[in-house]
Amino acid sequence: MINEKGILIAGAAVAVLLDVILSPNLPFFSNTPNFMIAYSVSAGLLSRDNCVYGIAFVLGMISDLLGYGPVGLLSILLIAAVAVERNYLSGLFRARSFSEIASFLCVILGIELLHAFGTVLLMDGIDPIDAVVYIALPCSVLDCVLGVLIYLAVGKILLNRPLQPERRPFKPRKL
């Protein structure tokens, strides 16, 4: 039996280390990817355990404390993204294939855009055009690429689940 909670927490620790060590060395239009966003969204989509809400909160708070935006904003966005994924998007599609990955990419893009708008609203001296065009969009491209890789790794290696799990009917979960 796999200890899913322990594996998810270990994966979160690896995501923090990768974000601190590797992310500054992967510039893309002077932006860097955020491993913590990609891991939180991946874990939220693949895991059945409720600890992913705590992992999303902690990773968002660590990301904000590292200087990526107003403290607490990314935590709220990641918790909301995990809730939307787990309650609505995971049961909407019958098979984990292109449709689930497309929804996954839309969630990452939404997180990046809302984080950019929240940063513009909550911090002084930030141009809205620069925040969206030069920061949010390039970062979302990087996070989507990393997210797909992390999704495949978490789904196949860490959680030892096939990419095509059992079919389940759509039932929204209660919060």
Coordinates of N, CA, C and O in Angstrom, one line a residue:
M1 N 0.8 -1.2 0.0 CA 0.0 0.0 0.0 C 0.9 1.2 0.0 O 1.8 1.3 0.8
I2 N 0.6 2.2 -0.8 CA 1.3 3.4 -0.9 C 0.8 4.4 0.1 O -0.4 4.6 0.2
N3 N 1.8 5.1 0.8 CA 1.4 6.1 1.7 C 1.3 7.4 0.8 O 2.3 8.1 0.6
E4 N 0.1 7.7 0.4 CA -0.1 8.8 -0.6 C 0.2 10.2 0.1 O 0.8 11.0 -0.6
K5 N -0.1 10.3 1.3 CA 0.1 11.6 2.0 C 1.6 11.9 2.1 O 2.1 13.0 1.9
G6 N 2.4 10.9 2.5 CA 3.8 11.1 2.6 C 4.5 11.4 1.3 O 5.4 12.2 1.2
I7 N 4.0 10.7 0.2 CA 4.5 10.9 -1.1 C 4.2 12.4 -1.6 O 5.1 13.0 -2.2
L8 N 3.0 12.8 -1.3 CA 2.6 14.2 -1.7 C 3.4 15.2 -0.9 O 3.8 16.2 -1.5
I9 N 3.7 15.0 0.3 CA 4.5 15.9 1.1 C 5.9 15.9 0.6 O 6.6 17.0 0.5
A10 N 6.5 14.8 0.3 CA 7.8 14.7 -0.2 C 7.9 15.4 -1.5 O 8.9 16.1 -1.8
G11 N 6.9 15.2 -2.4 CA 6.9 15.9 -3.7 C 6.8 17.4 -3.5 O 7.4 18.1 -4.3
A12 N 6.1 17.9 -2.5 CA 6.0 19.3 -2.2 C 7.4 19.8 -1.8 O 7.8 20.9 -2.2
A13 N 8.1 19.1 -1.0 CA 9.4 19.5 -0.6 C 10.4 19.5 -1.8 O 11.2 20.5 -1.9
V14 N 10.3 18.6 -2.7 CA 11.1 18.6 -3.9 C 10.7 19.8 -4.8 O 11.6 20.5 -5.3
A15 N 9.4 20.1 -4.8 CA 9.0 21.3 -5.6 C 9.6 22.6 -5.1 O 10.0 23.5 -5.8
V16 N 9.6 22.7 -3.7 CA 10.2 23.9 -3.1 C 11.7 24.0 -3.4 O 12.2 25.0 -3.8
L17 N 12.4 22.8 -3.3 CA 13.8 22.8 -3.6 C 14.1 23.1 -5.1 O 15.0 23.9 -5.4
L18 N 13.3 22.6 -6.0 CA 13.5 22.9 -7.4 C 13.2 24.3 -7.7 O 13.9 25.0 -8.5
D19 N 12.2 24.9 -7.0 CA 11.9 26.3 -7.2 C 13.0 27.2 -6.7 O 13.3 28.3 -7.3
V20 N 13.6 26.9 -5.6 CA 14.7 27.7 -5.1 C 16.0 27.5 -5.8 O 16.7 28.5 -6.1
I21 N 16.3 26.3 -6.2 CA 17.6 26.0 -6.8 C 17.6 26.1 -8.3 O 18.5 26.7 -8.9
L22 N 16.7 25.4 -8.9 CA 16.7 25.3 -10.4 C 16.0 26.4 -11.1 O 16.4 26.9 -12.2
S23 N 14.9 26.9 -10.5 CA 14.1 28.0 -11.2 C 14.9 29.2 -11.6 O 14.7 29.7 -12.7
P24 N 15.8 29.8 -10.8 CA 16.5 31.0 -11.2 C 17.4 30.7 -12.4 O 17.8 31.6 -13.1
N25 N 17.7 29.4 -12.7 CA 18.6 29.1 -13.8 C 17.9 28.8 -15.1 O 18.5 28.4 -16.1
L26 N 16.5 28.9 -15.1 CA 15.7 28.6 -16.3 C 15.0 29.9 -16.7 O 13.8 29.9 -16.7
P27 N 15.7 30.9 -17.1 CA 15.0 32.1 -17.5 C 14.3 32.0 -18.9 O 14.8 31.3 -19.8
F28 N 13.2 32.6 -19.0 CA 12.4 32.7 -20.3 C 11.8 34.0 -20.4 O 10.9 34.4 -19.7
F29 N 12.4 34.9 -21.3 CA 12.0 36.3 -21.3 C 12.1 37.0 -20.0 O 11.2 37.7 -19.5
S30 N 13.2 36.7 -19.3 CA 13.5 37.3 -18.0 C 12.5 36.9 -16.9 O 12.4 37.5 -15.9
N31 N 11.8 35.8 -17.1 CA 10.9 35.2 -16.1 C 11.4 33.8 -15.8 O 12.0 33.1 -16.6
T32 N 11.0 33.3 -14.6 CA 11.3 32.0 -14.2 C 10.1 31.2 -13.9 O 9.1 31.7 -13.5
P33 N 10.1 29.9 -14.1 CA 9.0 29.0 -13.8 C 8.7 28.9 -12.3 O 9.6 29.1 -11.5
N34 N 7.5 28.6 -11.9 CA 7.2 28.3 -10.5 C 6.8 26.9 -10.3 O 5.7 26.5 -10.7
F35 N 7.7 26.1 -9.8 CA 7.5 24.7 -9.6 C 6.3 24.4 -8.6 O 5.7 23.4 -8.7
M36 N 6.2 25.3 -7.7 CA 5.2 25.1 -6.7 C 3.8 25.2 -7.2 O 2.9 24.5 -6.8
I37 N 3.5 26.1 -8.2 CA 2.2 26.2 -8.8 C 1.9 24.9 -9.6 O 0.9 24.3 -9.4
A38 N 2.9 24.5 -10.4 CA 2.7 23.3 -11.2 C 2.5 22.1 -10.3 O 1.6 21.3 -10.6
Y39 N 3.2 22.0 -9.2 CA 3.0 20.8 -8.4 C 1.7 20.8 -7.7 O 1.0 19.8 -7.5
S40 N 1.3 22.0 -7.2 CA 0.0 22.0 -6.4 C -1.2 21.7 -7.4 O -2.1 20.9 -6.9
V41 N -1.1 22.2 -8.6 CA -2.2 21.9 -9.5 C -2.2 20.4 -9.9 O -3.2 19.8 -10.0
S42 N -1.0 19.9 -10.1 CA -0.9 18.4 -10.5 C -1.4 17.5 -9.3 O -2.1 16.6 -9.5
A43 N -0.9 17.8 -8.1 CA -1.3 17.0 -7.0 C -2.8 17.1 -6.7 O -3.5 16.1 -6.3
G44 N -3.4 18.3 -6.9 CA -4.8 18.5 -6.7 C -5.6 17.7 -7.7 O -6.7 17.2 -7.3
L45 N -5.1 17.5 -8.9 CA -5.9 16.8 -9.9 C -5.7 15.3 -9.7 O -6.7 14.6 -10.0
L46 N -4.6 14.8 -9.3 CA -4.3 13.4 -9.2 C -4.6 12.8 -7.9 O -4.9 11.6 -7.8
S47 N -4.6 13.5 -6.8 CA -4.7 12.9 -5.5 C -6.2 12.8 -5.0 O -7.0 13.7 -5.3
R48 N -6.5 11.8 -4.2 CA -7.8 11.7 -3.6 C -7.8 12.2 -2.2 O -8.8 12.2 -1.5
D49 N -6.6 12.5 -1.7 CA -6.5 12.8 -0.3 C -6.7 14.3 -0.1 O -6.4 15.1 -0.9
N50 N -7.3 14.7 1.1 CA -7.6 16.1 1.3 C -6.4 16.9 1.8 O -6.5 18.1 2.0
C51 N -5.3 16.3 2.0 CA -4.1 17.0 2.4 C -3.6 17.9 1.3 O -2.7 18.8 1.5
V52 N -4.1 17.8 0.0 CA -3.6 18.6 -1.0 C -4.0 20.1 -0.8 O -3.3 21.0 -1.3
Y53 N -5.1 20.3 0.0 CA -5.5 21.7 0.3 C -4.4 22.3 1.2 O -4.0 23.5 1.0
G54 N -3.9 21.6 2.1 CA -2.8 22.1 3.0 C -1.5 22.3 2.2 O -0.8 23.3 2.4
I55 N -1.2 21.3 1.3 CA 0.0 21.5 0.5 C -0.1 22.7 -0.4 O 0.8 23.4 -0.5
A56 N -1.3 22.9 -1.0 CA -1.5 24.1 -1.8 C -1.3 25.4 -1.0 O -0.7 26.3 -1.5
F57 N -1.9 25.4 0.2 CA -1.7 26.6 1.1 C -0.2 26.9 1.4 O 0.3 28.0 1.3
V58 N 0.4 25.8 1.9 CA 1.8 26.0 2.3 C 2.7 26.4 1.1 O 3.6 27.3 1.2
L59 N 2.5 25.7 0.0 CA 3.4 26.1 -1.2 C 3.1 27.5 -1.7 O 4.0 28.2 -2.1
G60 N 1.8 27.9 -1.7 CA 1.5 29.3 -2.0 C 2.1 30.3 -1.1 O 2.6 31.3 -1.5
M61 N 2.1 30.0 0.2 CA 2.7 30.9 1.2 C 4.2 31.0 1.1 O 4.8 32.1 1.1
I62 N 4.8 29.8 0.8 CA 6.3 29.8 0.6 C 6.6 30.6 -0.6 O 7.6 31.4 -0.6
S63 N 5.9 30.4 -1.7 CA 6.1 31.2 -2.9 C 6.0 32.7 -2.7 O 6.8 33.5 -3.2
D64 N 4.9 33.1 -2.0 CA 4.8 34.5 -1.7 C 5.9 35.0 -0.8 O 6.3 36.2 -0.9
L65 N 6.3 34.3 0.2 CA 7.4 34.7 1.1 C 8.7 34.8 0.4 O 9.6 35.5 0.8
L66 N 8.9 34.0 -0.7 CA 10.1 34.1 -1.5 C 10.1 35.4 -2.4 O 11.1 35.7 -3.0
G67 N 9.0 36.1 -2.4 CA 9.0 37.4 -3.1 C 8.3 37.4 -4.4 O 8.5 38.3 -5.2
Y68 N 7.4 36.5 -4.6 CA 6.7 36.4 -5.9 C 5.4 37.2 -5.9 O 4.7 37.2 -6.9
G69 N 5.0 37.9 -4.9 CA 3.8 38.6 -4.8 C 3.4 39.0 -3.4 O 4.1 38.7 -2.5
P70 N 2.2 39.5 -3.3 CA 1.6 39.8 -2.0 C 1.5 38.5 -1.2 O 1.0 37.5 -1.7
V71 N 1.8 38.6 0.1 CA 1.8 37.4 1.0 C 0.3 37.0 1.1 O -0.5 37.7 1.5
G72 N 0.1 35.7 0.8 CA -1.2 35.1 1.0 C -2.1 35.0 -0.3 O -3.0 34.2 -0.4
L73 N -1.7 35.8 -1.3 CA -2.5 35.8 -2.5 C -2.4 34.5 -3.3 O -3.4 33.9 -3.7
L74 N -1.2 34.0 -3.5 CA -1.0 32.8 -4.2 C -1.6 31.6 -3.4 O -2.1 30.6 -4.0
S75 N -1.6 31.6 -2.1 CA -2.2 30.6 -1.2 C -3.6 30.5 -1.5 O -4.2 29.4 -1.7
I76 N -4.3 31.6 -1.5 CA -5.8 31.6 -1.8 C -6.1 31.1 -3.2 O -7.0 30.3 -3.4
L77 N -5.3 31.5 -4.2 CA -5.5 31.1 -5.5 C -5.3 29.6 -5.7 O -6.0 29.0 -6.4
L78 N -4.2 29.1 -5.1 CA -4.0 27.7 -5.2 C -5.0 26.8 -4.5 O -5.4 25.8 -5.0
I79 N -5.5 27.2 -3.4 CA -6.6 26.5 -2.7 C -7.8 26.5 -3.5 O -8.5 25.5 -3.7
A80 N -8.2 27.7 -4.1 CA -9.3 27.8 -5.0 C -9.2 26.9 -6.2 O -10.1 26.2 -6.7
A81 N -8.0 26.9 -6.8 CA -7.7 26.1 -8.0 C -7.8 24.6 -7.7 O -8.4 23.8 -8.5
V82 N -7.3 24.2 -6.6 CA -7.4 22.7 -6.2 C -8.9 22.4 -5.9 O -9.3 21.3 -6.3
A83 N -9.6 23.3 -5.3 CA -11.0 23.0 -5.0 C -11.8 22.9 -6.4 O -12.6 22.0 -6.5
V84 N -11.6 23.8 -7.3 CA -12.3 23.7 -8.6 C -11.9 22.5 -9.3 O -12.7 21.8 -9.9
E85 N -10.6 22.1 -9.3 CA -10.2 20.9 -10.0 C -10.8 19.6 -9.4 O -11.3 18.8 -10.2
R86 N -10.7 19.5 -8.1 CA -11.2 18.3 -7.5 C -12.7 18.2 -7.5 O -13.2 17.1 -7.6
N87 N -13.4 19.3 -7.4 CA -14.8 19.2 -7.3 C -15.5 19.2 -8.7 O -16.6 18.6 -8.8
Y88 N -15.0 19.8 -9.7 CA -15.7 20.0 -10.9 C -14.9 19.4 -12.1 O -15.5 18.7 -12.9
L89 N -13.7 19.7 -12.2 CA -12.9 19.3 -13.4 C -12.6 17.8 -13.5 O -12.5 17.2 -14.5
S90 N -12.3 17.3 -12.3 CA -11.8 15.9 -12.3 C -12.9 14.9 -12.6 O -12.7 13.9 -13.2
G91 N -14.2 15.2 -12.3 CA -15.3 14.4 -12.7 C -16.0 14.7 -14.0 O -16.8 14.0 -14.5
L92 N -15.6 15.8 -14.6 CA -16.2 16.3 -15.8 C -15.8 15.4 -17.0 O -16.6 15.2 -17.9
F93 N -14.6 14.9 -17.0 CA -14.1 14.1 -18.1 C -14.0 12.7 -17.7 O -13.7 12.3 -16.6
R94 N -14.4 11.8 -18.6 CA -14.4 10.4 -18.4 C -13.0 9.7 -18.3 O -12.8 8.8 -17.6
A95 N -12.1 10.2 -19.1 CA -10.8 9.6 -19.1 C -9.7 10.7 -18.9 O -9.9 11.8 -19.4
R96 N -8.7 10.3 -18.3 CA -7.6 11.3 -18.1 C -6.7 11.3 -19.3 O -5.9 10.5 -19.5
S97 N -7.0 12.3 -20.2 CA -6.4 12.3 -21.4 C -6.2 13.8 -21.8 O -6.0 14.6 -20.9
F98 N -6.4 14.1 -23.1 CA -6.2 15.5 -23.5 C -7.1 16.5 -22.9 O -6.7 17.6 -22.5
S99 N -8.3 16.1 -22.6 CA -9.3 17.0 -22.0 C -8.9 17.4 -20.6 O -9.1 18.5 -20.2
E100 N -8.4 16.4 -19.8 CA -8.0 16.8 -18.5 C -6.7 17.6 -18.5 O -6.6 18.6 -17.7
I101 N -5.8 17.3 -19.4 CA -4.6 18.2 -19.4 C -4.9 19.6 -19.9 O -4.4 20.5 -19.5
A102 N -5.9 19.7 -20.9 CA -6.3 21.0 -21.3 C -6.9 21.8 -20.2 O -6.6 23.0 -20.1
S103 N -7.8 21.2 -19.4 CA -8.3 21.9 -18.3 C -7.3 22.3 -17.2 O -7.3 23.3 -16.6
F104 N -6.3 21.4 -17.1 CA -5.2 21.6 -16.2 C -4.4 22.8 -16.7 O -4.0 23.7 -15.8
L105 N -4.2 23.0 -18.0 CA -3.4 24.1 -18.5 C -4.2 25.4 -18.3 O -3.7 26.5 -18.0
C106 N -5.5 25.3 -18.5 CA -6.4 26.5 -18.3 C -6.4 27.0 -16.8 O -6.4 28.2 -16.5
V107 N -6.3 26.0 -15.9 CA -6.3 26.4 -14.5 C -4.9 27.1 -14.2 O -4.9 28.1 -13.5
I108 N -3.8 26.6 -14.7 CA -2.5 27.2 -14.5 C -2.5 28.7 -15.1 O -2.1 29.6 -14.5
L109 N -3.1 28.8 -16.3 CA -3.2 30.1 -16.9 C -4.0 31.1 -16.1 O -3.7 32.2 -15.9
G110 N -5.1 30.6 -15.6 CA -6.0 31.4 -14.7 C -5.3 31.8 -13.4 O -5.5 32.9 -13.0
I111 N -4.6 30.9 -12.8 CA -3.8 31.2 -11.6 C -2.8 32.3 -11.9 O -2.7 33.3 -11.1
E112 N -2.1 32.2 -13.0 CA -1.1 33.2 -13.3 C -1.7 34.6 -13.6 O -1.2 35.6 -13.1
L113 N -2.8 34.6 -14.3 CA -3.5 35.9 -14.7 C -4.1 36.5 -13.4 O -3.9 37.7 -13.2
L114 N -4.7 35.7 -12.6 CA -5.3 36.3 -11.3 C -4.2 36.7 -10.4 O -4.4 37.7 -9.7
H115 N -3.1 36.0 -10.4 CA -2.0 36.5 -9.5 C -1.4 37.8 -10.0 O -1.1 38.7 -9.2
A116 N -1.3 38.0 -11.3 CA -0.9 39.2 -11.9 C -1.8 40.4 -11.6 O -1.4 41.4 -11.1
F117 N -3.1 40.1 -11.7 CA -4.1 41.2 -11.4 C -4.1 41.5 -9.9 O -4.2 42.7 -9.5
G118 N -4.0 40.5 -9.1 CA -4.0 40.7 -7.6 C -2.7 41.5 -7.2 O -2.8 42.3 -6.3
T119 N -1.6 41.2 -7.9 CA -0.4 41.9 -7.6 C -0.5 43.4 -8.0 O 0.0 44.2 -7.3
V120 N -1.1 43.6 -9.1 CA -1.3 45.0 -9.6 C -2.2 45.7 -8.6 O -2.0 46.9 -8.2
L121 N -3.3 45.1 -8.1 CA -4.2 45.7 -7.2 C -3.6 45.9 -5.8 O -3.9 46.9 -5.1
L122 N -2.8 45.0 -5.3 CA -2.3 45.1 -3.9 C -1.0 45.7 -3.7 O -0.6 45.9 -2.6
M123 N -0.2 45.9 -4.8 CA 1.1 46.5 -4.6 C 1.2 47.8 -5.5 O 0.6 47.9 -6.5
D124 N 2.0 48.7 -5.0 CA 2.2 50.0 -5.6 C 3.3 49.9 -6.7 O 4.3 49.1 -6.6
G125 N 3.1 50.7 -7.7 CA 4.2 50.9 -8.7 C 4.3 49.8 -9.8 O 5.3 49.6 -10.4
I126 N 3.2 49.0 -10.0 CA 3.3 47.9 -11.0 C 2.3 48.2 -12.1 O 1.2 48.5 -11.9
D127 N 2.9 48.2 -13.3 CA 2.1 48.5 -14.5 C 1.3 47.3 -14.9 O 1.8 46.2 -15.0
P128 N 0.0 47.4 -15.1 CA -0.9 46.3 -15.4 C -0.5 45.6 -16.7 O -0.6 44.4 -16.8
I129 N -0.1 46.4 -17.7 CA 0.3 45.7 -19.0 C 1.6 44.9 -18.8 O 1.7 43.8 -19.3
D130 N 2.5 45.5 -18.1 CA 3.8 44.7 -17.8 C 3.5 43.5 -17.0 O 4.1 42.4 -17.3
A131 N 2.6 43.6 -16.0 CA 2.3 42.4 -15.2 C 1.7 41.3 -16.0 O 2.0 40.1 -15.8
V132 N 0.8 41.6 -16.9 CA 0.1 40.5 -17.7 C 1.0 40.1 -18.9 O 1.2 38.9 -19.0
V133 N 1.4 41.0 -19.7 CA 2.1 40.6 -20.9 C 3.5 40.1 -20.7 O 3.9 39.2 -21.3
Y134 N 4.3 40.8 -19.8 CA 5.7 40.4 -19.7 C 5.9 39.5 -18.5 O 7.0 39.0 -18.4
I135 N 5.0 39.3 -17.6 CA 5.2 38.4 -16.5 C 4.3 37.2 -16.5 O 4.7 36.1 -16.5
A136 N 3.0 37.5 -16.5 CA 2.0 36.4 -16.3 C 2.0 35.4 -17.5 O 2.0 34.2 -17.4
L137 N 2.0 35.9 -18.8 CA 1.9 35.1 -19.9 C 3.1 34.2 -20.1 O 3.0 33.0 -20.3
P138 N 4.4 34.8 -20.1 CA 5.5 33.9 -20.2 C 5.7 32.9 -19.0 O 6.0 31.8 -19.2
C139 N 5.3 33.3 -17.8 CA 5.4 32.4 -16.7 C 4.3 31.3 -16.8 O 4.6 30.2 -16.4
S140 N 3.2 31.6 -17.4 CA 2.2 30.6 -17.6 C 2.6 29.6 -18.6 O 2.3 28.4 -18.5
V141 N 3.3 30.0 -19.6 CA 3.9 29.0 -20.6 C 4.8 28.1 -19.9 O 4.8 26.9 -20.1
L142 N 5.8 28.6 -19.1 CA 6.7 27.8 -18.4 C 6.0 26.9 -17.4 O 6.4 25.7 -17.3
D143 N 5.1 27.4 -16.7 CA 4.4 26.6 -15.7 C 3.5 25.5 -16.3 O 3.4 24.4 -15.8
C144 N 3.0 25.8 -17.5 CA 2.2 24.7 -18.2 C 3.1 23.6 -18.7 O 2.7 22.4 -18.5
V145 N 4.3 23.9 -19.2 CA 5.2 22.9 -19.6 C 5.7 22.1 -18.4 O 5.6 20.8 -18.4
L146 N 6.0 22.8 -17.4 CA 6.4 22.1 -16.1 C 5.3 21.3 -15.5 O 5.5 20.2 -15.0
G147 N 4.1 21.9 -15.6 CA 2.9 21.2 -15.0 C 2.6 19.9 -15.7 O 2.3 18.9 -15.1
V148 N 2.7 19.8 -17.1 CA 2.5 18.6 -17.8 C 3.5 17.6 -17.4 O 3.2 16.4 -17.1
L149 N 4.8 18.0 -17.3 CA 5.8 17.0 -16.9 C 5.6 16.5 -15.4 O 5.8 15.3 -15.2
I150 N 5.3 17.4 -14.5 CA 5.0 17.0 -13.2 C 3.8 16.2 -13.1 O 3.7 15.2 -12.3
Y151 N 2.7 16.5 -13.8 CA 1.5 15.7 -13.9 C 1.8 14.3 -14.3 O 1.4 13.3 -13.7
L152 N 2.6 14.1 -15.3 CA 3.0 12.8 -15.8 C 3.8 12.0 -14.7 O 3.6 10.9 -14.5
A153 N 4.8 12.8 -14.1 CA 5.6 12.1 -13.1 C 4.8 11.7 -11.9 O 5.0 10.6 -11.4
V154 N 4.0 12.6 -11.4 CA 3.2 12.3 -10.2 C 2.2 11.2 -10.5 O 2.0 10.3 -9.7
G155 N 1.6 11.3 -11.6 CA 0.6 10.2 -12.0 C 1.2 8.9 -12.3 O 0.6 7.9 -11.9
K156 N 2.4 8.8 -12.8 CA 3.0 7.6 -13.2 C 3.9 7.0 -12.2 O 3.9 5.8 -11.9
I157 N 4.8 7.8 -11.7 CA 5.9 7.3 -10.8 C 5.6 7.5 -9.3 O 5.6 6.5 -8.6
L158 N 5.3 8.7 -8.9 CA 5.1 8.9 -7.4 C 3.8 8.2 -6.9 O 3.9 7.5 -5.9
L159 N 2.7 8.4 -7.6 CA 1.5 7.8 -7.1 C 1.2 6.4 -7.6 O 0.3 5.7 -7.2
N160 N 2.1 5.9 -8.5 CA 2.0 4.6 -9.1 C 0.6 4.3 -9.7 O 0.1 3.2 -9.4
R161 N 0.0 5.2 -10.3 CA -1.3 5.1 -11.0 C -1.1 5.2 -12.5 O -0.3 5.9 -13.0
P162 N -1.9 4.4 -13.2 CA -1.9 4.6 -14.7 C -2.5 5.9 -15.0 O -3.2 6.5 -14.3
L163 N -2.1 6.4 -16.2 CA -2.7 7.7 -16.7 C -4.1 7.5 -17.1 O -4.8 8.5 -17.2
Q164 N -4.7 6.3 -17.3 CA -6.1 6.1 -17.6 C -6.7 5.4 -16.4 O -6.8 4.2 -16.5
P165 N -7.2 6.1 -15.4 CA -7.8 5.4 -14.2 C -9.2 4.9 -14.5 O -9.7 5.1 -15.7
E166 N -9.8 4.3 -13.6 CA -11.2 3.8 -13.7 C -12.1 5.0 -14.1 O -11.9 6.1 -13.7
R167 N -13.1 4.6 -14.8 CA -14.1 5.6 -15.2 C -15.1 5.9 -14.0 O -15.5 5.0 -13.4
R168 N -15.4 7.1 -13.8 CA -16.3 7.5 -12.7 C -17.3 8.5 -13.2 O -17.0 9.4 -14.0
P169 N -18.5 8.4 -12.7 CA -19.5 9.4 -13.1 C -19.3 10.7 -12.5 O -18.6 10.9 -11.5
F170 N -19.8 11.8 -13.1 CA -19.6 13.1 -12.7 C -20.5 13.4 -11.5 O -21.7 13.3 -11.5
K171 N -19.9 13.7 -10.3 CA -20.6 14.0 -9.1 C -19.8 15.1 -8.4 O -18.7 14.9 -7.9
P172 N -20.3 16.4 -8.4 CA -19.5 17.4 -7.7 C -19.4 17.1 -6.2 O -20.4 16.7 -5.6
R173 N -18.2 17.3 -5.7 CA -18.0 17.1 -4.3 C -18.5 18.3 -3.5 O -18.4 19.4 -3.9
K174 N -18.9 18.0 -2.3 CA -19.3 19.1 -1.4 C -18.1 19.7 -0.7 O -17.2 19.0 -0.3
L175 N -18.0 21.0 -0.6 CA -16.9 21.6 0.1 C -17.1 21.6 1.6 O -18.0 21.7 2.2

